[in-house]
PDB file of C-alpha atoms and ligand atoms in Angstrom:
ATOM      1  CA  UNK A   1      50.439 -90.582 -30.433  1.00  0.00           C
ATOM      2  CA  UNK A   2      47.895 -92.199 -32.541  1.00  0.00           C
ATOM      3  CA  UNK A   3      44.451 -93.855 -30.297  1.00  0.00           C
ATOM      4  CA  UNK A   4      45.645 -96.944 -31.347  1.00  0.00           C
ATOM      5  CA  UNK A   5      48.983 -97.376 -29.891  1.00  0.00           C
ATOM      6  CA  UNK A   6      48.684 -98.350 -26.344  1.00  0.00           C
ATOM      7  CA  UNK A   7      52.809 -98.359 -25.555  1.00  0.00           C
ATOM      8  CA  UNK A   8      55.766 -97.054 -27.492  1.00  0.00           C
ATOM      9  CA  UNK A   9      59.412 -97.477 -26.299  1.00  0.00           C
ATOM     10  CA  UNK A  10      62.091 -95.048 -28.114  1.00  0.00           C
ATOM     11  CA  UNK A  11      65.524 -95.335 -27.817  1.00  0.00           C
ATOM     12  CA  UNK A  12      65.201 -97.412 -24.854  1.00  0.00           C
ATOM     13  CA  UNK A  13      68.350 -98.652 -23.475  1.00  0.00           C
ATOM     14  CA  UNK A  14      69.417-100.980 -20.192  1.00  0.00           C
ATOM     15  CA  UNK A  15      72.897-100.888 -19.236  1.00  0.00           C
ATOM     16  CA  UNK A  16      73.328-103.701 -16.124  1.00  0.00           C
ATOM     17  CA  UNK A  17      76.834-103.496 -13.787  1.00  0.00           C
ATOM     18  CA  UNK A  18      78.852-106.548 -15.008  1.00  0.00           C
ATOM     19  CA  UNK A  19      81.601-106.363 -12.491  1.00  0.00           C
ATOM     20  CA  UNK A  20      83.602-103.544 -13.308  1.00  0.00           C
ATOM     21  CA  UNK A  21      81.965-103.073 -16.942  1.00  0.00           C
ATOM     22  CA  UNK A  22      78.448-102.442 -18.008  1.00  0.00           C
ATOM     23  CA  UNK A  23      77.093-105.111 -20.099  1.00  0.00           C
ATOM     24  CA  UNK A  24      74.246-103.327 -22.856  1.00  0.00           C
ATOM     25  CA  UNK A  25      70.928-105.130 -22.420  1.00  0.00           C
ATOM     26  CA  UNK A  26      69.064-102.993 -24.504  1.00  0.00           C
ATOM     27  CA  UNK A  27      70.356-101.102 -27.429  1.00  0.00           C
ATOM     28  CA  UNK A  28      67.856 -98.305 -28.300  1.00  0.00           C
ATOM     29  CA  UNK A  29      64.849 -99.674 -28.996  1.00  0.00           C
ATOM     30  CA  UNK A  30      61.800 -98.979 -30.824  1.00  0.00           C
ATOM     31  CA  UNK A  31      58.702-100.321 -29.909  1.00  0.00           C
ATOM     32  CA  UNK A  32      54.639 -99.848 -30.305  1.00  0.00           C
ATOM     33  CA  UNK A  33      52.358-102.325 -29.482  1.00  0.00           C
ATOM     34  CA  UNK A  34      49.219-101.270 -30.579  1.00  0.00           C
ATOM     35  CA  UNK A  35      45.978-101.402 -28.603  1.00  0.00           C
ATOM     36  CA  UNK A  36      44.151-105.576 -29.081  1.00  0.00           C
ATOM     37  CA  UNK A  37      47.534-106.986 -30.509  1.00  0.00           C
ATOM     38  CA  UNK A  38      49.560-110.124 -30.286  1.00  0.00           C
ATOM     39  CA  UNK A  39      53.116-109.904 -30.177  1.00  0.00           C
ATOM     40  CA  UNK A  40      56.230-112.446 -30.240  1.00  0.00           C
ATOM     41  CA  UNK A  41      59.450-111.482 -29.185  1.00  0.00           C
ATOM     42  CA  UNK A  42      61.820-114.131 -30.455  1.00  0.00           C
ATOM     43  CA  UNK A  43      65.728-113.989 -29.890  1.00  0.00           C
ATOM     44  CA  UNK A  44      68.349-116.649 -28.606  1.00  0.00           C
ATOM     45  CA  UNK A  45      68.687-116.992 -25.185  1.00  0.00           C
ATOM     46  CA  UNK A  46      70.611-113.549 -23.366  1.00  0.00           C
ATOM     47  CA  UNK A  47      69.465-111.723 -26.753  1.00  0.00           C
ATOM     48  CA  UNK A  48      67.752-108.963 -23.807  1.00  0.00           C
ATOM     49  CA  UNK A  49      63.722-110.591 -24.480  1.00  0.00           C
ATOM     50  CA  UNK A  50      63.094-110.258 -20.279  1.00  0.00           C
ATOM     51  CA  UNK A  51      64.982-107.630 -20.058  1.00  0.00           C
ATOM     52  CA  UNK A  52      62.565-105.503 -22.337  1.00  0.00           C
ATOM     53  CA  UNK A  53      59.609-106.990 -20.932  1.00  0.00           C
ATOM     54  CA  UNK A  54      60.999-106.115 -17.365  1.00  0.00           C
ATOM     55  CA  UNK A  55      61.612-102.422 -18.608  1.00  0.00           C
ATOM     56  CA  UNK A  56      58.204-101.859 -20.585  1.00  0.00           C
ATOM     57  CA  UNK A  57      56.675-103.449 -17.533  1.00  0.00           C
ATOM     58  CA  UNK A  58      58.193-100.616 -14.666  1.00  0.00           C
ATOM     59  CA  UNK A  59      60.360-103.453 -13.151  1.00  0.00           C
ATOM     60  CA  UNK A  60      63.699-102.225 -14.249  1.00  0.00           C
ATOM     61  CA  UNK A  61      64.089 -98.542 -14.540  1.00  0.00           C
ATOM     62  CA  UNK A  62      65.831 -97.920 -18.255  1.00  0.00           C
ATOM     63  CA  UNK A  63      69.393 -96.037 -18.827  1.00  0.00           C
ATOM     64  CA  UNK A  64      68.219 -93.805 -21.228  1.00  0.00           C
ATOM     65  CA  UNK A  65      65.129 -93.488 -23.726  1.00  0.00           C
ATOM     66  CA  UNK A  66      61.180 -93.515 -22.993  1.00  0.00           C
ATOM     67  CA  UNK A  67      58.032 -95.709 -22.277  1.00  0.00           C
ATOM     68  CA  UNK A  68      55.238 -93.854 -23.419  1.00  0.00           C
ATOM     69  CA  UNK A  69      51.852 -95.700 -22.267  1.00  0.00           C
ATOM     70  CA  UNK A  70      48.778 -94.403 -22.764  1.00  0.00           C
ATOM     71  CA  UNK A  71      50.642 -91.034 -23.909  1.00  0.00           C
ATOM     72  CA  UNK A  72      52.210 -91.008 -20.008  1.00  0.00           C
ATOM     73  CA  UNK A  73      55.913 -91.205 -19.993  1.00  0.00           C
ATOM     74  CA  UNK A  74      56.410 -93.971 -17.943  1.00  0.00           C
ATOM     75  CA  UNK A  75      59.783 -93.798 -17.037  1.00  0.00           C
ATOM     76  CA  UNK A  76      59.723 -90.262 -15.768  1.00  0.00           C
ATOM     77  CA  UNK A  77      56.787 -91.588 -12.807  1.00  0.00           C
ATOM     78  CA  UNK A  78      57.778 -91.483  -9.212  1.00  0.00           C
ATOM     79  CA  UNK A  79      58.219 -95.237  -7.667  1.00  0.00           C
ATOM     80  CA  UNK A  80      54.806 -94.574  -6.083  1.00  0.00           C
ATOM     81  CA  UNK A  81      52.812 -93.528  -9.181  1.00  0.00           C
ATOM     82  CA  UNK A  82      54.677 -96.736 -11.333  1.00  0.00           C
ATOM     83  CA  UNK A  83      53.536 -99.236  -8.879  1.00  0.00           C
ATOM     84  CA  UNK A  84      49.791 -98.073  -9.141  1.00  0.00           C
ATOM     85  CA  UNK A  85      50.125 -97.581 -12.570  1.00  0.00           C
ATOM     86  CA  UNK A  86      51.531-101.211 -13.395  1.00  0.00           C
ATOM     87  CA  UNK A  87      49.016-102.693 -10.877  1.00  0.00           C
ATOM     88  CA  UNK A  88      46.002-101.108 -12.903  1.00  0.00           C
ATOM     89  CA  UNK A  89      47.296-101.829 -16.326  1.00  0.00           C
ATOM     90  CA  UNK A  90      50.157-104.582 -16.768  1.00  0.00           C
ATOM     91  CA  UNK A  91      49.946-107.916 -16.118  1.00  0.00           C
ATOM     92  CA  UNK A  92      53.219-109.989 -15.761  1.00  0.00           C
ATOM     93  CA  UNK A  93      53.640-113.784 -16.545  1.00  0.00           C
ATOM     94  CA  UNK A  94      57.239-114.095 -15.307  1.00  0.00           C
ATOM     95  CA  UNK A  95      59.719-116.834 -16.731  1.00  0.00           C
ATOM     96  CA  UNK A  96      60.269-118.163 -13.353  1.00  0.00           C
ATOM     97  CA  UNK A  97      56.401-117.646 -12.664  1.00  0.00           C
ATOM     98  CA  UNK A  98      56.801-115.808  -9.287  1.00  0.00           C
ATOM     99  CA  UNK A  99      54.066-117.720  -7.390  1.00  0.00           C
ATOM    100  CA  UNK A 100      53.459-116.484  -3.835  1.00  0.00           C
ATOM    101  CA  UNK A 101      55.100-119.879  -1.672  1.00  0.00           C
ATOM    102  CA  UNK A 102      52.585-118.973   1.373  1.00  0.00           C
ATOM    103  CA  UNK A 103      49.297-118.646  -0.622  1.00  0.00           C
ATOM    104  CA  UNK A 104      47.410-121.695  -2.141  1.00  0.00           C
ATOM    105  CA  UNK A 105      46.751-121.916  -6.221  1.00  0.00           C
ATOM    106  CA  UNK A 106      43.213-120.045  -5.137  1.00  0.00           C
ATOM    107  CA  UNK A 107      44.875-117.538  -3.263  1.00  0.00           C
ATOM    108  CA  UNK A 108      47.319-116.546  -6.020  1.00  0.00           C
ATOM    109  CA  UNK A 109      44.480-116.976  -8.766  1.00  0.00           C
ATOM    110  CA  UNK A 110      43.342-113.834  -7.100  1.00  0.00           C
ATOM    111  CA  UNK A 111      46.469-111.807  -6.006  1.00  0.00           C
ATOM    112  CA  UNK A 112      46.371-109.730  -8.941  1.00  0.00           C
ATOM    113  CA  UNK A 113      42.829-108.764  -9.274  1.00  0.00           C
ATOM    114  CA  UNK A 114      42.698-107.861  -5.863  1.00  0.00           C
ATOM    115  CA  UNK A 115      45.651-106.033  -5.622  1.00  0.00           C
ATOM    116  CA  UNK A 116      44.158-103.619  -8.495  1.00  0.00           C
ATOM    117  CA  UNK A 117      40.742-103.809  -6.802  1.00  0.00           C
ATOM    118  CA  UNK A 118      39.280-105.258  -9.811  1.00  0.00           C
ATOM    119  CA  UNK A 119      36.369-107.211  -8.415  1.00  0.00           C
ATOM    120  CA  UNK A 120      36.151-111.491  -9.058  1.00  0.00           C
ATOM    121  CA  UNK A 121      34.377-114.506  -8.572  1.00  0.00           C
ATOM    122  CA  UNK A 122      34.874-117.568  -7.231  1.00  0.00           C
ATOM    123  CA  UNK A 123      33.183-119.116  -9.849  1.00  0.00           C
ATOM    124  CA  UNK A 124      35.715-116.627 -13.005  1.00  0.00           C
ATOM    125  CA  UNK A 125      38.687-118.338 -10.751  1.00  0.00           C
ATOM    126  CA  UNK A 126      37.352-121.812 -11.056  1.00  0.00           C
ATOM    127  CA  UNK A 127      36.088-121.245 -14.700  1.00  0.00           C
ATOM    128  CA  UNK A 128      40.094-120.082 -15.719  1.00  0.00           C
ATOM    129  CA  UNK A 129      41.020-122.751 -13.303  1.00  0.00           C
ATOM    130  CA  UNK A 130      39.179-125.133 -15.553  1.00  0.00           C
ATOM    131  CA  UNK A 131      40.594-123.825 -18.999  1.00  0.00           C
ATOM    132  CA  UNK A 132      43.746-124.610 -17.627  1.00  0.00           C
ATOM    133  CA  UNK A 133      43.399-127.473 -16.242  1.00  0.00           C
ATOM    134  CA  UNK A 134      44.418-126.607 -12.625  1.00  0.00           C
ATOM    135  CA  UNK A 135      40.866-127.024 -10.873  1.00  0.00           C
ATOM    136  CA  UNK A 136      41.583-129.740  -8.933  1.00  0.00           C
ATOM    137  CA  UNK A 137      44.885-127.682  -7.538  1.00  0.00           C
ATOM    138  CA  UNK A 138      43.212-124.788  -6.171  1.00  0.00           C
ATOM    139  CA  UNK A 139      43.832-125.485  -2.460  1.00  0.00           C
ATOM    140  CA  UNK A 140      47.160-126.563  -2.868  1.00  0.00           C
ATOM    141  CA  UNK A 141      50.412-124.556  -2.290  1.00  0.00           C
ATOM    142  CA  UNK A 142      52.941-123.840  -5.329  1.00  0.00           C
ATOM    143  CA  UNK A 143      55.412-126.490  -3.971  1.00  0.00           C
ATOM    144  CA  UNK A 144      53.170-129.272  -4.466  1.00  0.00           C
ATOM    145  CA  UNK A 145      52.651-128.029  -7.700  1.00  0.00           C
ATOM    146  CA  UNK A 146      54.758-129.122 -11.087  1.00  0.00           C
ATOM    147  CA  UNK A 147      56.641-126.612 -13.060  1.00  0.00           C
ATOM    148  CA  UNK A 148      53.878-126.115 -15.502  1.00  0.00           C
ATOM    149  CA  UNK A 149      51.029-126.600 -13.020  1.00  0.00           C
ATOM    150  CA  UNK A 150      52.336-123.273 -11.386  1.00  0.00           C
ATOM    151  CA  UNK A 151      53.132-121.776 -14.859  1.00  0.00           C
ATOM    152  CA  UNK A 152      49.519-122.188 -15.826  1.00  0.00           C
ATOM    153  CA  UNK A 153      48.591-120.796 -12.414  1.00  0.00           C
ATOM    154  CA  UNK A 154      50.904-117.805 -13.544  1.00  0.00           C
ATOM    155  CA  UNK A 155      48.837-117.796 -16.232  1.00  0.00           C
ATOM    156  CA  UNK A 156      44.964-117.613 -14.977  1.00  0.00           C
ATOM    157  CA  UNK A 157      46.581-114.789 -12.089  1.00  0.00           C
ATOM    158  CA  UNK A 158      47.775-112.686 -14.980  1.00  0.00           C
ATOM    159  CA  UNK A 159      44.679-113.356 -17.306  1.00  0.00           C
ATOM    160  CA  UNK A 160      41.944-112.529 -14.180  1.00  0.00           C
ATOM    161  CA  UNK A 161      43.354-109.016 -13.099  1.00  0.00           C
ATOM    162  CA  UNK A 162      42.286-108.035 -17.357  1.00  0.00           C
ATOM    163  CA  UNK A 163      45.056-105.673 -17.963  1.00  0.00           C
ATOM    164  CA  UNK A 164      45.721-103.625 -20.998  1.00  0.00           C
ATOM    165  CA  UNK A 165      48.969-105.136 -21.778  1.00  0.00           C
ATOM    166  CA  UNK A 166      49.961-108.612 -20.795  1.00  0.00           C
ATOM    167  CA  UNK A 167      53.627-109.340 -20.520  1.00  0.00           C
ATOM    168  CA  UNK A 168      54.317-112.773 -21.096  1.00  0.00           C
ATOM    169  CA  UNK A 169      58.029-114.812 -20.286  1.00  0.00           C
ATOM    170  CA  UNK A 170      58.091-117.857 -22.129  1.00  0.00           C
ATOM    171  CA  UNK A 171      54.596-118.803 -20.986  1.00  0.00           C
ATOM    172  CA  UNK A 172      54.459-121.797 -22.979  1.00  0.00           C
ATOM    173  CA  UNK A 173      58.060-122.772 -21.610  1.00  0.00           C
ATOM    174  CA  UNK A 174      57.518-125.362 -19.180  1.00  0.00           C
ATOM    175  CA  UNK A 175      54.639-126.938 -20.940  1.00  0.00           C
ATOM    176  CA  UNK A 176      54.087-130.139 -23.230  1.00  0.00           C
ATOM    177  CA  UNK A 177      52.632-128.911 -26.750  1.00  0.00           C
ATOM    178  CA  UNK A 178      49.367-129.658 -25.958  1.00  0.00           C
ATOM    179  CA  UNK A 179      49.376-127.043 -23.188  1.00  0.00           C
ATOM    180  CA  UNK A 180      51.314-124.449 -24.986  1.00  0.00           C
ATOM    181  CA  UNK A 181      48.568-125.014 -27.657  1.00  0.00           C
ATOM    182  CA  UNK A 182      45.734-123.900 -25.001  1.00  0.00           C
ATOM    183  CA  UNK A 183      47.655-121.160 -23.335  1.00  0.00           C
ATOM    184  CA  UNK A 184      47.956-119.919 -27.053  1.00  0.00           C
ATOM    185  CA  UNK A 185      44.352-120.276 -27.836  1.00  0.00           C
ATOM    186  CA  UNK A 186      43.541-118.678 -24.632  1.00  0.00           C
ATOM    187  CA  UNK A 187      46.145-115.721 -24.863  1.00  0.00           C
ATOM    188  CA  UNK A 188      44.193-115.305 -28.855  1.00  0.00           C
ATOM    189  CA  UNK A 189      41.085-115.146 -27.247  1.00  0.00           C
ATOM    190  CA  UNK A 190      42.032-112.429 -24.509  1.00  0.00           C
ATOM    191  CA  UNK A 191      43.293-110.342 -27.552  1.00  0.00           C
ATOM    192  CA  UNK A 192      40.442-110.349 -29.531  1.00  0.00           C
ATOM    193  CA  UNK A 193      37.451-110.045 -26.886  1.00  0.00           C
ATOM    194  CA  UNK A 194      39.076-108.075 -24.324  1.00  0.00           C
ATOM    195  CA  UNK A 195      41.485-106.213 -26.608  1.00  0.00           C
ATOM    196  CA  UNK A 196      44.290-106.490 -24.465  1.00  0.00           C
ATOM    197  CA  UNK A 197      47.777-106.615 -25.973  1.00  0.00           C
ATOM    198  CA  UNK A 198      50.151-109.163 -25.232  1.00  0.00           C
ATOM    199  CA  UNK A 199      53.912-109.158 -25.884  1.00  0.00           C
ATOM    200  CA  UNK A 200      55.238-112.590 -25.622  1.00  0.00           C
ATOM    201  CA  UNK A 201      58.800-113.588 -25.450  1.00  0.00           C
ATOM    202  CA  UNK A 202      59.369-117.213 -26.529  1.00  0.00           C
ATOM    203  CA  UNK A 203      61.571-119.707 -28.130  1.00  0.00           C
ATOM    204  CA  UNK A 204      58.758-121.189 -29.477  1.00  0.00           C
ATOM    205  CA  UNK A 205      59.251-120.457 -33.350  1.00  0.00           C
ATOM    206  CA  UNK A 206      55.204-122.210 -34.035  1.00  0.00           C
ATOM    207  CA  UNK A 207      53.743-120.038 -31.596  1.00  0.00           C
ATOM    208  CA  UNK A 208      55.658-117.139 -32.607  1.00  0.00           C
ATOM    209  CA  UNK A 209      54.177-117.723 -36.128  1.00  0.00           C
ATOM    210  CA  UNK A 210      50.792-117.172 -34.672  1.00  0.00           C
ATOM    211  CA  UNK A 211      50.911-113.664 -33.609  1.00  0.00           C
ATOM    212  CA  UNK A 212      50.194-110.884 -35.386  1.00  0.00           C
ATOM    213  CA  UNK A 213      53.417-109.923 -35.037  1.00  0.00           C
ATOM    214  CA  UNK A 214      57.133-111.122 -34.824  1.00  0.00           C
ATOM    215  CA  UNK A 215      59.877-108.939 -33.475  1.00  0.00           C
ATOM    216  CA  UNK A 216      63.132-110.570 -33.550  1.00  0.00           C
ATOM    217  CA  UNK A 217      65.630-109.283 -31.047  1.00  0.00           C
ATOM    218  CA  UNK A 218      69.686-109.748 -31.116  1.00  0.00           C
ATOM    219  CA  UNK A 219      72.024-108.657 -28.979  1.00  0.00           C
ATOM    220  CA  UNK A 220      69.815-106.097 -27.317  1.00  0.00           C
ATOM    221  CA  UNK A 221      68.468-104.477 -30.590  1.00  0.00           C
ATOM    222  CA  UNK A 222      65.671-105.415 -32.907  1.00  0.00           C
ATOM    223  CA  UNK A 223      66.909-106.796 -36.158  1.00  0.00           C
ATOM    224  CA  UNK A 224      63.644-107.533 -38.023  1.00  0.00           C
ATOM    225  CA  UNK A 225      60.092-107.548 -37.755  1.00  0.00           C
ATOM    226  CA  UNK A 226      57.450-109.984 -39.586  1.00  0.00           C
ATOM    227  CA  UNK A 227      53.752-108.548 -39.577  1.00  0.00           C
ATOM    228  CA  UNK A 228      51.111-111.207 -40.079  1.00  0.00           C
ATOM    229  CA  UNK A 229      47.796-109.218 -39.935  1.00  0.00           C
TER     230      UNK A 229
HETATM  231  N1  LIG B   1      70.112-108.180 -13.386  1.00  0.00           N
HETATM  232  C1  LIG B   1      71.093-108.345 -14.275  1.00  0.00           C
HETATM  233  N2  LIG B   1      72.372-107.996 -13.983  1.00  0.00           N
HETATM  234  C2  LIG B   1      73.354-108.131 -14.905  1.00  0.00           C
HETATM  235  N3  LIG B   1      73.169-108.626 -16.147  1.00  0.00           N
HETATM  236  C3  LIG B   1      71.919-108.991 -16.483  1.00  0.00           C
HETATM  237  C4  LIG B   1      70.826-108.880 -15.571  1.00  0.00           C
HETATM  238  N4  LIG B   1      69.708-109.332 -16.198  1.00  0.00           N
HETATM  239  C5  LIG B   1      70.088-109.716 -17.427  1.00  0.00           C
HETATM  240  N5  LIG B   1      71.407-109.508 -17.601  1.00  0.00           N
HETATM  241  C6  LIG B   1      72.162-109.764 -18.850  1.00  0.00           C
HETATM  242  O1  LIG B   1      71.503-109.075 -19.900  1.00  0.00           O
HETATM  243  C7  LIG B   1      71.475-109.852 -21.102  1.00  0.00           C
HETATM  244  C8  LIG B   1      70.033-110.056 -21.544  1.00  0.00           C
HETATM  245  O2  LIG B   1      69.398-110.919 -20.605  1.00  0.00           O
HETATM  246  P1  LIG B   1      67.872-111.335 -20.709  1.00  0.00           P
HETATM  247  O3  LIG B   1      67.515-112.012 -19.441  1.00  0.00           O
HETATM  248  O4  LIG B   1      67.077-110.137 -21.080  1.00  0.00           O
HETATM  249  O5  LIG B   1      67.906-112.362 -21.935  1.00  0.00           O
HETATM  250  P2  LIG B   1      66.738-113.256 -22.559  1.00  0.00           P
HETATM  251  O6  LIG B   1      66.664-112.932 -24.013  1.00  0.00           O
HETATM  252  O7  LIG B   1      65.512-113.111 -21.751  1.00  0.00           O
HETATM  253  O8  LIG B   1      67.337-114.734 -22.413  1.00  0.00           O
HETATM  254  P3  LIG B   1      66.559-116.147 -22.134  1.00  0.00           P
HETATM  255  O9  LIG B   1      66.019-116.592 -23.458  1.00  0.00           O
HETATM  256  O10 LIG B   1      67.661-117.041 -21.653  1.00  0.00           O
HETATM  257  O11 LIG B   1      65.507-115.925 -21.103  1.00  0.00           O
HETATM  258  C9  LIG B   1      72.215-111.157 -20.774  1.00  0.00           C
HETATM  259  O12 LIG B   1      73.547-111.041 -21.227  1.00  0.00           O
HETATM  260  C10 LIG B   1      72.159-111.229 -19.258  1.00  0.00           C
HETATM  261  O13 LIG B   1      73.271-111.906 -18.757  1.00  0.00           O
HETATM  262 MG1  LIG B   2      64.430-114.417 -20.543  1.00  0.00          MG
END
């Protein structure tokens, strides 16, 4: 595995029970994300985008193939050694955002970080806070918050725990253009000073255009690829 790859999927497939057939999720794919890159996932809606995210990311275990991170086989990890492993190194910005309902915006700024015992500030959570444009929500709870208020709070959680790859749902997908604009000058940013990679699943074909690279996924497979860099 070359040093620049930081995850590689081969043949990866997800077969989910749909009553008493299996419906094919993921059809044997191949994919490397290289170490600093920006990647779209783009694909009508059902077309298996969260469903690959959810596998690269440890939350679905696959049918058959491999996640190779780091030259670790991910798949082949106990339960035990996935969970530390995704706490140190994958972030998650989930499509439904996943806020914790009993912890205020502060709180769940932090949940991440701390659960990887990577150290932070008050002052990095109120400086992300402020990129956002969530610092005056910090001490309230996700319920009193709007759909994209907690998506951006999805966001800075995610974005403060700095891990290698980011996984982002449709992070742009409850937001005004505006918005999506500064979560993707933001996500750009984390890319090219932190070198994380991201892979980003939108519907969001102007976005899309602005990563490095496009995968387009259909019916569980990936049917082209568009390289920008
Ligand atoms: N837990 C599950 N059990 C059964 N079927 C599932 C499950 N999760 C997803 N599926 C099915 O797998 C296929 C891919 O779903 P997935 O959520 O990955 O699509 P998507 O590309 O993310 O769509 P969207 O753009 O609407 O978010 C769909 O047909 C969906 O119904
Ligand atoms: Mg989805």
């Amino acid at each position: 595995m070359s040093d620049d790859i930081l995850a590689e999927t081969r043949s990866l497939t997800v077969d989910f029970l749909n009553g008493p057939d299996f419906l094919r999720a993921l059809d044997g794919v191949d994919l490397t994300i290289h170490k600093g890159e920006f990647v779209s996932l783009v694909g009508v809606s059902g077309s298996g985008k969260t469903t690959l995210l959810n596998a690269i990311g440890g939350l679905i275990v696959p049918t058959s193939g491999s996640i190779i991170f780091n030259s670790i086989r991910f798949d082949s990890m106990s339960e035990e050694e996935r969970t530390i492993f995704r706490r140190n190194h994958i972030g998650f910005i989930f499509q439904n955002f996943n806020l914790i309902p009993s912890l205020n915006i502060f709180q769940n700024i932090c949940f991440s970080a701390q659960l990887s015992q990577k150290p932070i500030t008050a002052q990095q959570v109120e400086k992300i806070a402020q990129q956002l444009g969530i610092e005056d929500k910090l001490s309230r709870m996700p319920a009193e918050l709007s759909g994209g208020q907690q998506q951006r709070a999805a966001i800075a959680r995610a974005m403060l725990a700095r891990p290698s790859l980011l996984l982002a749902d449709e992070p742009t997908g409850s937001l005004d253009s505006l918005n999506g604009k500064s979560i993707m000058q933001l996500l750009r940013k984390a890319v090219s000073e932190n070198n994380m990679s991201v892979l980003m699943a939108t519907h969001n074909e102007e976005f899309a255009s602005q990563t490095d690279r496009m995968i387009h996924i259909e019916d569980g497979k990936i049917i082209a690829e568009e390289s920008r860099k």
